[in-house]
Amino acid sequence: MRVLKLGALALAMGFAMSASAQGLPKLADKPTYKVGFAQTESNNPWRIAETQSMKDAANTCHWDLVYTDAASSASKQVADVESMIAQKVDVIVLAPREEKPLIPAVMKAKKAGIPVILIDRNVDQSVAKAGRDYVTFIGSDFIDQGRRVGEWLVKTTGGKGTIVELEGTTGSSPANDRKKGFDDVVKAQPGMKIVASQSGDFERDKGRQVMQTLLQAHPDVTAVYAHNDEMALGAIAALEAAGKKPGQDVIVVSIDGTKDGLVAIDNGKLGASVQSSPFFGPISCDTIKNYAKGQAIPAWVKVSDKFYEKSNAKENMANGF
Ligand code: GZL
């Protein structure tokens, strides 16, 4: 019994050591927390769904929620985090709009003794590290999302295509990694070429405008890869306005799994979409509680994603948002 007790103590010390040795601020185990959630913007259904999930969690988890919306400005998001630090919140949940500009704010929170949990987007991990500077990154594998879409396009086209790529927010981890995952698959296909790649900032109308412009330079496009459904739907509108038939003479693929995206897959205009869940409320609640209890939290709490195409879009419609 004595050896077992010592063993358990050593284990607990190990976990405790791992957090404190790496300098992460601790979190008292208590029934309620003052939680800061710094949102990037509310410019599309994905972000609106994420915000709602966090606000629902505030009710079910008894948070005193401090919510901010950076209105698509990384510098405002930095100011929002600094304001949360000044308000002495217990923990900050942050979706860093871009990988680099939010790192100083993460470090300031750590210095102020406030643990940071990253959701949905990550920071540049060559500068800031999970387990040392912030507790963890909870989110999807964006490289894998890009890879899965790329592989579907290769299979569907027999490895042929003149491709336009609509990138997400410049400097954001989903845009960087979704590009890497997809482009690496395409590079291996001699019959496929990405002729243009430009940001539409994850917005539907910007996606439409960018596609309209790129169509003039590349009227021979046969496939469009959009980093999210909203830009894909904008591209579909631009293609139709130019007299093209999305799903017939141009294949469109994307990521997110929004309601409108699933409808477009079901009606044949969108070929496929990898789900990217926006529902971070419940998992943020659990991670905060587990961290406060001294549990070791992995550097990456990976969210798994479904794959939607014509064969399963209808049955998954309820998963849309
Ligand atoms: C992904 C998220 C992206 C979505 C977009 O986790 O950051 O931001 O794919 C949203 O729709 O704008």
Coordinates of C-alpha atoms and ligand atoms in Angstrom, one line a residue, residues 43-44 46-47 120-121 142 174 178 202 227-228 256 276, ligand 1:
N43 CA -18.2 37.8 -40.9
N44 CA -19.6 34.4 -41.7
W46 CA -18.8 29.6 -39.1
R47 CA -17.7 32.3 -36.7
D120 CA -9.9 27.0 -33.7
R121 CA -6.7 28.7 -34.8
F142 CA -5.9 21.9 -41.2
P174 CA -6.1 27.5 -41.3
R178 CA -5.1 24.2 -45.7
F202 CA -13.0 33.6 -45.6
H227 CA -10.5 27.3 -48.0
N228 CA -14.0 27.6 -46.7
D256 CA -16.3 23.8 -43.2
S276 CA -14.4 21.9 -39.6
Ligands
GZL1 C1 -11.3 27.2 -38.9 C2 -11.7 28.6 -38.8 C3 -12.0 29.2 -40.1 C4 -13.2 28.6 -40.9 C5 -13.8 29.8 -41.6 O1 -11.0 26.7 -37.6 O2 -10.7 29.4 -38.2 O3 -12.4 30.6 -39.9 O4 -12.9 27.6 -41.8 C6 -13.7 30.9 -40.5 O5 -15.0 29.7 -42.1 O6 -13.8 32.2 -40.9

